[in-house]
Coordinates of C-alpha atoms in Angstrom, one line a residue:
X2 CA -17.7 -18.8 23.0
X3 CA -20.2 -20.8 21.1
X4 CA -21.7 -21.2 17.7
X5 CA -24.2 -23.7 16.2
X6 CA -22.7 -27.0 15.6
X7 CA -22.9 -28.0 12.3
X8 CA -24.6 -31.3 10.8
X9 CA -22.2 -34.4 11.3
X10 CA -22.2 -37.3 9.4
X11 CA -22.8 -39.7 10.7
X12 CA -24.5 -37.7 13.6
X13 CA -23.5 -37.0 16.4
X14 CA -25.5 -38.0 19.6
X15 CA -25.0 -35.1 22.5
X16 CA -24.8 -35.9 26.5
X17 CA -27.4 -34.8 28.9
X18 CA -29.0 -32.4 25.8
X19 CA -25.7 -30.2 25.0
X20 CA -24.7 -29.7 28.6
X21 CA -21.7 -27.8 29.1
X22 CA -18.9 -30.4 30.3
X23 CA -16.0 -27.6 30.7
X24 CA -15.4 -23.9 31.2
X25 CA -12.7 -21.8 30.1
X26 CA -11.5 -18.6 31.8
X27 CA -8.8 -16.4 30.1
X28 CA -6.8 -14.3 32.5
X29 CA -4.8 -11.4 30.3
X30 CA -1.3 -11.2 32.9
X31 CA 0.9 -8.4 30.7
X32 CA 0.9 -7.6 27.0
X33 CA 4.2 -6.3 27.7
X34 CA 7.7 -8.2 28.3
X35 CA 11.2 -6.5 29.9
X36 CA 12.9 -9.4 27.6
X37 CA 15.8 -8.7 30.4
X38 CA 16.1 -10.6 33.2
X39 CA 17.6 -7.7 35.7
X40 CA 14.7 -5.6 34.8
X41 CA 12.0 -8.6 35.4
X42 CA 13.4 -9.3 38.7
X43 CA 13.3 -5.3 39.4
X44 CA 10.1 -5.2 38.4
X45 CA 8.8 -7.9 39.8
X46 CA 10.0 -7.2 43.6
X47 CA 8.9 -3.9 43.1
X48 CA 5.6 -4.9 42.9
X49 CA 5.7 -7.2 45.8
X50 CA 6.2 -4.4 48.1
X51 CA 3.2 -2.3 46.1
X52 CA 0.5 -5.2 46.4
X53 CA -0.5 -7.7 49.2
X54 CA 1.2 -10.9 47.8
X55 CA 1.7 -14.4 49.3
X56 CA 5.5 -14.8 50.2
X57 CA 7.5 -17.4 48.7
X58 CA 7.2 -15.5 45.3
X59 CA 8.5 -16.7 42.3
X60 CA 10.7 -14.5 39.9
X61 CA 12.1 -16.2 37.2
X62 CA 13.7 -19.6 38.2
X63 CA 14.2 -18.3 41.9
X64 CA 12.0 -18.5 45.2
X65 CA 11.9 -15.5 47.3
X66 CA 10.9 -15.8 51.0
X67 CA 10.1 -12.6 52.9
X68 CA 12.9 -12.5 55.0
X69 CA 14.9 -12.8 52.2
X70 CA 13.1 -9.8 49.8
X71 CA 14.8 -7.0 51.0
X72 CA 18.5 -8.6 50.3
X73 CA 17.3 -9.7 46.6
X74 CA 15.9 -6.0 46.0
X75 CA 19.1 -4.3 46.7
X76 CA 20.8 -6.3 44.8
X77 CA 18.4 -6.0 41.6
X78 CA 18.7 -2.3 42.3
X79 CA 22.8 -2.4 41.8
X80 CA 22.1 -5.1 39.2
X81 CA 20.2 -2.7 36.7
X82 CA 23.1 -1.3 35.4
X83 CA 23.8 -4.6 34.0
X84 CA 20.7 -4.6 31.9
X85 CA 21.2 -4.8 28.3
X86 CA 20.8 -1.3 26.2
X87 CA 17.8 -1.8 24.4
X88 CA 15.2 -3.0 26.8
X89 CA 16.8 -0.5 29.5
X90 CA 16.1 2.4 27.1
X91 CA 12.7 1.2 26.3
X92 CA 11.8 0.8 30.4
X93 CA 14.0 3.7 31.6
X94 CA 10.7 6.2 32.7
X95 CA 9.4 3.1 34.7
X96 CA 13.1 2.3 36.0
X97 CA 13.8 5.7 37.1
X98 CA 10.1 6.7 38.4
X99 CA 10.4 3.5 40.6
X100 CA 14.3 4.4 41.7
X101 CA 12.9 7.8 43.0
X102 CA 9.7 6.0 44.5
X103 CA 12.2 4.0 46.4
X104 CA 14.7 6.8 47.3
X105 CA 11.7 8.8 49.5
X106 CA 9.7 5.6 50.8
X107 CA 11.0 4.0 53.1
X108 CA 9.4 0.2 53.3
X109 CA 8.3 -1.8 56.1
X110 CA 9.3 -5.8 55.0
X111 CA 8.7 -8.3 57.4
X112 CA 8.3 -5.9 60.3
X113 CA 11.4 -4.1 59.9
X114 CA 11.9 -0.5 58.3
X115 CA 14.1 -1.1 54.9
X116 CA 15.7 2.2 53.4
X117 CA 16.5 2.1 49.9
X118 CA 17.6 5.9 49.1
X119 CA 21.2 5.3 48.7
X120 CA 21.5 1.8 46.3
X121 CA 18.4 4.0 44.3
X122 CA 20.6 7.1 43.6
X123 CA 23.7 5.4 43.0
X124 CA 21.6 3.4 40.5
X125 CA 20.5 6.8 38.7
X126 CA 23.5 7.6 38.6
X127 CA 25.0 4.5 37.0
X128 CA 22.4 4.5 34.5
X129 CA 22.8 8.5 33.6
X130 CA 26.6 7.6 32.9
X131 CA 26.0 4.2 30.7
X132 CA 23.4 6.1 28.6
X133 CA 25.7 9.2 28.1
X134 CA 28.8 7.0 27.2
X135 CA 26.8 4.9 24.8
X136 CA 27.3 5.5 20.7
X137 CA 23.8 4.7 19.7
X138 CA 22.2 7.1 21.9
X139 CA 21.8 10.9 20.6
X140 CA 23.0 13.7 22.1
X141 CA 21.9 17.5 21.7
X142 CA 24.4 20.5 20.9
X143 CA 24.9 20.6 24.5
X144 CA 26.4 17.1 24.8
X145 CA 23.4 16.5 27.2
X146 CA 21.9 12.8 26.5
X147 CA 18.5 13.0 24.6
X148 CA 16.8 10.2 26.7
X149 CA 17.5 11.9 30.0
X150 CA 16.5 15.5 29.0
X151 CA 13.3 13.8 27.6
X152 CA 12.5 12.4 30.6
X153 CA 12.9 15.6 33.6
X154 CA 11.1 17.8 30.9
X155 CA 8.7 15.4 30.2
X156 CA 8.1 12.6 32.4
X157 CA 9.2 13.1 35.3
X158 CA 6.5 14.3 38.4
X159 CA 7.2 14.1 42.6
X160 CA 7.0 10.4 43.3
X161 CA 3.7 9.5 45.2
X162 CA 3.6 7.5 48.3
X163 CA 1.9 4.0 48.3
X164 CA -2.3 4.1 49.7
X165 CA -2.7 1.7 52.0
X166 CA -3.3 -1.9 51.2
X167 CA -6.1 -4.1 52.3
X168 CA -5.8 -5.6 55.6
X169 CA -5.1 -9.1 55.9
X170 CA -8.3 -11.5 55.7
X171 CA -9.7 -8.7 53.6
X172 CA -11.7 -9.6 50.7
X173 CA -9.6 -9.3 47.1
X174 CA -10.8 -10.1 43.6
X175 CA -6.8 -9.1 42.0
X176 CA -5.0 -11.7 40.2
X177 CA -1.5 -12.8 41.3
X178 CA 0.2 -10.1 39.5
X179 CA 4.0 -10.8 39.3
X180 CA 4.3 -10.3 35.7
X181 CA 2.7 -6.5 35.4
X182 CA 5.0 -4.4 34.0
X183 CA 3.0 -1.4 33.5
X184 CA 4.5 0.6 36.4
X185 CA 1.5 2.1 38.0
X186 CA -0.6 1.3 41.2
X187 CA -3.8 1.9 38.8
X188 CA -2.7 -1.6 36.5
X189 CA -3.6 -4.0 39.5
X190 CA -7.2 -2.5 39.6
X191 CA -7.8 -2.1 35.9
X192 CA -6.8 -5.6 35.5
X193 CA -9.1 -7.1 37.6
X194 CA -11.8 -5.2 35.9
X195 CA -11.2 -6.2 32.5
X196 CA -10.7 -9.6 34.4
X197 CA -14.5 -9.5 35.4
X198 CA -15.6 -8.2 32.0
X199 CA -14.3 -10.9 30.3
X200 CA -15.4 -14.3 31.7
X201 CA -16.0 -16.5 28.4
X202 CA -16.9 -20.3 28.2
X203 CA -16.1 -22.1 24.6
X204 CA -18.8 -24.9 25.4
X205 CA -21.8 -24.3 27.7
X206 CA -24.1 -21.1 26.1
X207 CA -25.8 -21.2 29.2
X208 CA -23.2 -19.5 31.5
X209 CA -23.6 -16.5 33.2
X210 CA -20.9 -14.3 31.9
X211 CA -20.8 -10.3 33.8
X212 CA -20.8 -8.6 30.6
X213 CA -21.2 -3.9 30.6
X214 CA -21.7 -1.8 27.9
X215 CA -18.0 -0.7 26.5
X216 CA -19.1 3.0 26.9
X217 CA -19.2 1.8 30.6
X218 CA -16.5 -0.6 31.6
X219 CA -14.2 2.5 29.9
X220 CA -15.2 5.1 32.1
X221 CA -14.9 2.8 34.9
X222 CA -11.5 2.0 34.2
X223 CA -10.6 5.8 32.9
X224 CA -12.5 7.2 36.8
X225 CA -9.8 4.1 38.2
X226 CA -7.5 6.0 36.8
X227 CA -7.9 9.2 37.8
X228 CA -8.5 8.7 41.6
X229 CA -5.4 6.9 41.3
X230 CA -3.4 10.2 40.4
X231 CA -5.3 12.4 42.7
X232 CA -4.1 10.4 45.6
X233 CA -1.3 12.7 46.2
X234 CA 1.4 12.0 49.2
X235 CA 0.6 14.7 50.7
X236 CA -3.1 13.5 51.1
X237 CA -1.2 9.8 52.4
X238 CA 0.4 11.9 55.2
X239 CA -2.5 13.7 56.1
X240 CA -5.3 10.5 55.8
X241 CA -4.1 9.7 58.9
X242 CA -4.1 5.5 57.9
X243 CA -1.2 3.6 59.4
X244 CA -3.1 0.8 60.0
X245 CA -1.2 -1.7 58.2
X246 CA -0.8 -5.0 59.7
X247 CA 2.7 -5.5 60.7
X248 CA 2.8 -8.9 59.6
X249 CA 2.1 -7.1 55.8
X250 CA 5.1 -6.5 53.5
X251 CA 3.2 -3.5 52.5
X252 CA 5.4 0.7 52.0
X253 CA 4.5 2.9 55.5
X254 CA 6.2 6.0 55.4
X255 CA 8.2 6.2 58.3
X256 CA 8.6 10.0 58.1
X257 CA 8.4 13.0 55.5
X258 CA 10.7 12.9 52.7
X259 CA 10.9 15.4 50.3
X260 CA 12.4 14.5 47.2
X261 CA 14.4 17.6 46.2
X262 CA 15.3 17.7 50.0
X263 CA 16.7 13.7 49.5
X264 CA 18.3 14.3 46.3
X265 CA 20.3 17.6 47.3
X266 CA 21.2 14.8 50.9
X267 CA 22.5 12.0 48.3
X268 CA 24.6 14.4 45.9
X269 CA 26.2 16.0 48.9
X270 CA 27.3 12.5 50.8
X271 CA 28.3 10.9 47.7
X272 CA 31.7 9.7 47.8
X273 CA 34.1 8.0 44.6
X274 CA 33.4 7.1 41.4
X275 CA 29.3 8.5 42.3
X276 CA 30.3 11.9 43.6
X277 CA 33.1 12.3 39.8
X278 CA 29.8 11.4 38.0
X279 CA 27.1 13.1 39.7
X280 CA 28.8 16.3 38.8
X281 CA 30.2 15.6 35.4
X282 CA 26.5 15.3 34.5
X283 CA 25.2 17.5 36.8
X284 CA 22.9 19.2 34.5
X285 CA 21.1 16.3 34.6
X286 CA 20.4 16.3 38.6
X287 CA 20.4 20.2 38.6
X288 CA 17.4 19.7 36.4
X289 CA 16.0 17.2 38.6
X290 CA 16.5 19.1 41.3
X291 CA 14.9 22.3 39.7
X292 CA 12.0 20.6 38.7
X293 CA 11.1 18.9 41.7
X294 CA 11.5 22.3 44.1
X295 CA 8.9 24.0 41.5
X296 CA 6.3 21.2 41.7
X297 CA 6.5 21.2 45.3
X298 CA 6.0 24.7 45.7
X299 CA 3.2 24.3 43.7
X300 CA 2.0 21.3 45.6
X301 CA 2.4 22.8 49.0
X302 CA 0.6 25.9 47.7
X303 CA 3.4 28.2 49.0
X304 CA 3.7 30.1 45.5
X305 CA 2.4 33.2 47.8
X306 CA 4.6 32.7 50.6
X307 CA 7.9 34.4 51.6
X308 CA 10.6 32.6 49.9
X309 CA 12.5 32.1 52.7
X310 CA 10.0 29.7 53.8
X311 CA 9.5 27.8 50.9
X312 CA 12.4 25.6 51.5
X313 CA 14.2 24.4 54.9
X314 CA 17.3 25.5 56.8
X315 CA 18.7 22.1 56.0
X316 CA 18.3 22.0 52.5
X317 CA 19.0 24.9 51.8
X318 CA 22.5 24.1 53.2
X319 CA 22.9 21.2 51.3
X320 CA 22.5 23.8 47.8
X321 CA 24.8 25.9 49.6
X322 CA 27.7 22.6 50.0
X323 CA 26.4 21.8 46.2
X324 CA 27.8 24.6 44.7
X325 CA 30.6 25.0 46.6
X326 CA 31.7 21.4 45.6
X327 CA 31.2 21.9 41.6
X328 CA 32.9 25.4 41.7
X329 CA 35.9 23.5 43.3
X330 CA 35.5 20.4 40.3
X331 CA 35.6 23.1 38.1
X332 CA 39.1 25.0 39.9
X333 CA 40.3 21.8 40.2
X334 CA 39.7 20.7 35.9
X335 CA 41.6 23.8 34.8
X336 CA 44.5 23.4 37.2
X337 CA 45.5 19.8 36.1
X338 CA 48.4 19.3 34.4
X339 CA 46.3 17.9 31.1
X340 CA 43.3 20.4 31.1
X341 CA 40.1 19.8 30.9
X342 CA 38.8 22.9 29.7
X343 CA 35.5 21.4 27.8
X344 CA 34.3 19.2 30.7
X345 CA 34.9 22.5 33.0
X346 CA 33.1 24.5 30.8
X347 CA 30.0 22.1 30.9
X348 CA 30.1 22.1 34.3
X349 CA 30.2 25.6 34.5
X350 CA 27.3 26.6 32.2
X351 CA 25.4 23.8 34.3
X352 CA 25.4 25.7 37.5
X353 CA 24.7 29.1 36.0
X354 CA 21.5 27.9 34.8
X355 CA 21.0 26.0 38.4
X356 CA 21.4 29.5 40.0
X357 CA 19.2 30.9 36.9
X358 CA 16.2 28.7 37.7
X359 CA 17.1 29.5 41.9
X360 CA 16.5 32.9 40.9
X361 CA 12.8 32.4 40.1
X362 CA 12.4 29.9 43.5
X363 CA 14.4 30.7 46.4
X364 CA 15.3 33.6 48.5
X365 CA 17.3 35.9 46.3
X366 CA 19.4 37.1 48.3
X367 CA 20.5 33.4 49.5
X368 CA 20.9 32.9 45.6
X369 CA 22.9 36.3 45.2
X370 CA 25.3 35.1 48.1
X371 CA 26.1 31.5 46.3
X372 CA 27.0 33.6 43.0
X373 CA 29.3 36.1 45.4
X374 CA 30.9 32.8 47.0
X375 CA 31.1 31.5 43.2
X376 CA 33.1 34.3 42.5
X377 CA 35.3 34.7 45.5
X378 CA 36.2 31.0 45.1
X379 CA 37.2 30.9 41.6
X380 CA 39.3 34.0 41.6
X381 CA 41.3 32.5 44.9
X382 CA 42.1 29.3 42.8
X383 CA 42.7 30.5 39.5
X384 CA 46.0 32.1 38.6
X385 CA 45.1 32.5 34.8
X386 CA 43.9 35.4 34.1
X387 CA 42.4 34.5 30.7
X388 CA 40.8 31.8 32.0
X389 CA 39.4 33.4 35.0
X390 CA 38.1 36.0 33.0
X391 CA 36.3 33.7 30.7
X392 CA 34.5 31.0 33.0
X393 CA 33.3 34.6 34.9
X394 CA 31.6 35.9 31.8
X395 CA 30.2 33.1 30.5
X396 CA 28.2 32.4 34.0
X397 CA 27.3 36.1 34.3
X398 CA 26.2 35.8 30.8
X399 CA 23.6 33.4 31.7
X400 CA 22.4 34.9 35.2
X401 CA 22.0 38.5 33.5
X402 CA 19.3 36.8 30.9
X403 CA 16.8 36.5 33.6
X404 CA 14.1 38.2 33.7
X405 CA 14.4 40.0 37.0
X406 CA 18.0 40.3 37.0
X407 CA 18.1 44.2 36.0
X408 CA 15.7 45.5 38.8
X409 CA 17.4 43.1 41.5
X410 CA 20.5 45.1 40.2
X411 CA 19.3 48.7 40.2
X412 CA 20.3 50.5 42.8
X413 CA 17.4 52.7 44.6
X414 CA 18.1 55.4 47.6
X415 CA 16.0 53.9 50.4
X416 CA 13.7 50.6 50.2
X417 CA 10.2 53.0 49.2
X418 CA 11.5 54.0 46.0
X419 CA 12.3 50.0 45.3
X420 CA 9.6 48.5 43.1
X421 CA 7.6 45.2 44.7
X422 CA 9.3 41.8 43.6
X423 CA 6.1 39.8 42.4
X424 CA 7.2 37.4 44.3
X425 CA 8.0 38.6 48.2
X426 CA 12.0 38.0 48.9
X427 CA 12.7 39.2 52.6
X428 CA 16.4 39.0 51.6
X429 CA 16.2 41.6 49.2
X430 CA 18.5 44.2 51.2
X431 CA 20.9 41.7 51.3
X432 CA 21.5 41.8 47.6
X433 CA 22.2 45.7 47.4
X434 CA 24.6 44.8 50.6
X435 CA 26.0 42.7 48.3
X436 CA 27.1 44.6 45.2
X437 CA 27.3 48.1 46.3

């Protein structure tokens, strides 16, 4: 910066005609602060593995050597839980997006393959239970936590792998960036060039300074931007590029991981205290789950295919052990001694609408087969009539609102006379098997 000096009195004599003595350069790191120290350190480690930094790094007052990063992430990952309220609810997109990033990504630190997938869900699930116990936080009619239902109907979108990062020796004009918060690959790159636009001095006028047009430097960053989401992880898969110097603390996928098809694995091997919570708020990962099957169907392009295809053998046994395991939690609620009747019934309008949604994605006669097993189960573990009767209804209730549920219903003398499902089921015998 410069302006014209005014007169001085006396005057002033200048060295070497006005020469410029010192430059200053002004380096923007983050406009925004965690004001937490669990979700700095989170952060903060996160991004190590996202950019090419230069170990020891320094979060907060501590020094973190390579060898040493995997240990400290885990335990910032069991540590956010710890993180006061406020700032927790004001990060919780980036928190979560980052915990699911982490949960299908498996990392390569110091040459060895680090997995994340369990400390990330159990994480999720500690954080879905502290916002849904907390007073300050709103709730719907449903006793669902605002926040949460927000963010899957919202926010949340399939977590995209990690590009590759430049190779070591490799030219980089990015700033040390262990303070960006923003939560995106795209910050490190719009940083640097704002960082270029905005090379000032405050005494020498004659410095070059690389100045654009704002119309320009905006749709440069705004084009940054958008390359950034188009770069899929699918397209990481099928680049080809893997090669990463091992010597690179840098994410390599070490195989395909499908998110629904990890979530569905983590709910089914959870054990304890995670297994009691992750279905007395199931709607919350039925909803993830949901959500994330559609958006891969629609990433994969397999809206046209046979439903039987569009998911594995695997997973689709895991949905199988998933229901199964709620429609026991819910036996087991109205059997105890003190009855939980309301947390039943939560749970029980929960999977109705799971099977709902399944209706419209999966094979429907594999989805007509749960709701058969639903009802089997529940009538050999329920002696009260009443009771029986009533949990029944309500989940029919829901399942008969869909859409298709009346033609999947009708009954039709031969397969000719059947109308065609708009979306091809190869199932669909099963389910007049299954109620005639």
């Amino acid at each position: 910066l410069h302006s014209k000096v005014p007169l001085q009195n006396p005057p002033i004599k200048w060295a070497e005609g006005h020469k410029g003595v010192f430059n200053i350069e002004v380096q923007a790191v983050s406009s925004v602060h965690t004001q937490d120290n669990h979700l700095e350190k989170f952060f903060t480690l996160c991004h190590s593995l996202e950019s090419q930094v230069t170990f020891p790094i320094r979060v907060l007052d501590q020094k973190i050597s390579e060898m040493a990063l995997e240990h400290e992430l885990k335990l910032s990952i069991i540590c956010l839980n710890s993180s006061r309220l406020e700032p927790l609810v004001l990060f919780l997109h980036l928190v979560l997006d980052k915990l699911f990033q982490l949960s299908v990504q498996p990392m390569v630190i110091a040459g060895q393959t680090a997995n994340f997938s369990q400390f990330a869900f159990e994480s999720v699930v500690a954080i879905a239970n502290s916002l849904h116990n907390s007073k300050d936080l709103s709730k719907d009619q449903h006793g669902r936590n605002c926040l949460l239902a927000s963010y899957v109907h919202y926010v949340f979108r399939l977590p995209e792998l990690q590009r590759d990062v430049p190779k070591s020796g490799a030219p980089t004009a990015l700033p040390d960036p262990r303070y960006h918060t923003y939560g995106r690959t795209s910050a490190a790159a719009v940083s640097s060039k704002l960082l270029q636009a905005r090379v000032m001095s405050s005494s020498n006028p004659d410095l070059a300074g690389t100045h654009s047009a704002a119309d320009e430097e905006v749709k440069n960053i705004m084009s940054s931007k958008i390359t950034d989401r188009n770069c899929s992880r699918m397209s990481y898969y099928c680049s080809g590029n893997s090669d990463v110097p091992s010597s690179t603390t840098a994410p390599r996928p070490a195989s395909k991981k499908h998110f629904h098809e990890e979530l569905a694995l983590q709910m089914v091997v959870s054990t304890g205290m995670v297994r009691e919570t992750v279905f007395k708020y199931a709607w919350f990962f039925f909803e993830l789950l949901v959500k994330s099957m559609a958006q891969h169907v629609h990433n994969m392009d397999k809206r046209d295919s046979f439903r039987r295809t569009r998911f594995s053998d695997r997973f689709m046994d895991d949905i199988t052990t998933i229901v199964n395991v709620v429609t026991s939690e819910i036996a087991a609620l109205l059997v105890k001694p003190q009855k939980e009747n309301e947390q039943a019934e939560k749970m029980n309008i929960s999977l109705a609408f799971f099977l709902y949604d399944l209706l419209s994605l999966m094979d429907r006669g594999f989805v007509f087969n749960l709701i058969r097993h639903y009802c089997n189960q529940l009538s050999a573990k329920l002696n009260n009539l009443p009771t029986l009767i009533s949990m029944r209804l309500e989940f029919l209730r829901i399942l008969c609102s869909h859409e298709h549920y009346l033609n999947l219903n009708l009954f039709f003398m031969n397969a000719d006379t059947a109308p065609t499902s708009p979306c091809p089921s190869i199932s669909s015998q099963v389910i007049k098997e299954l109620f005639n």
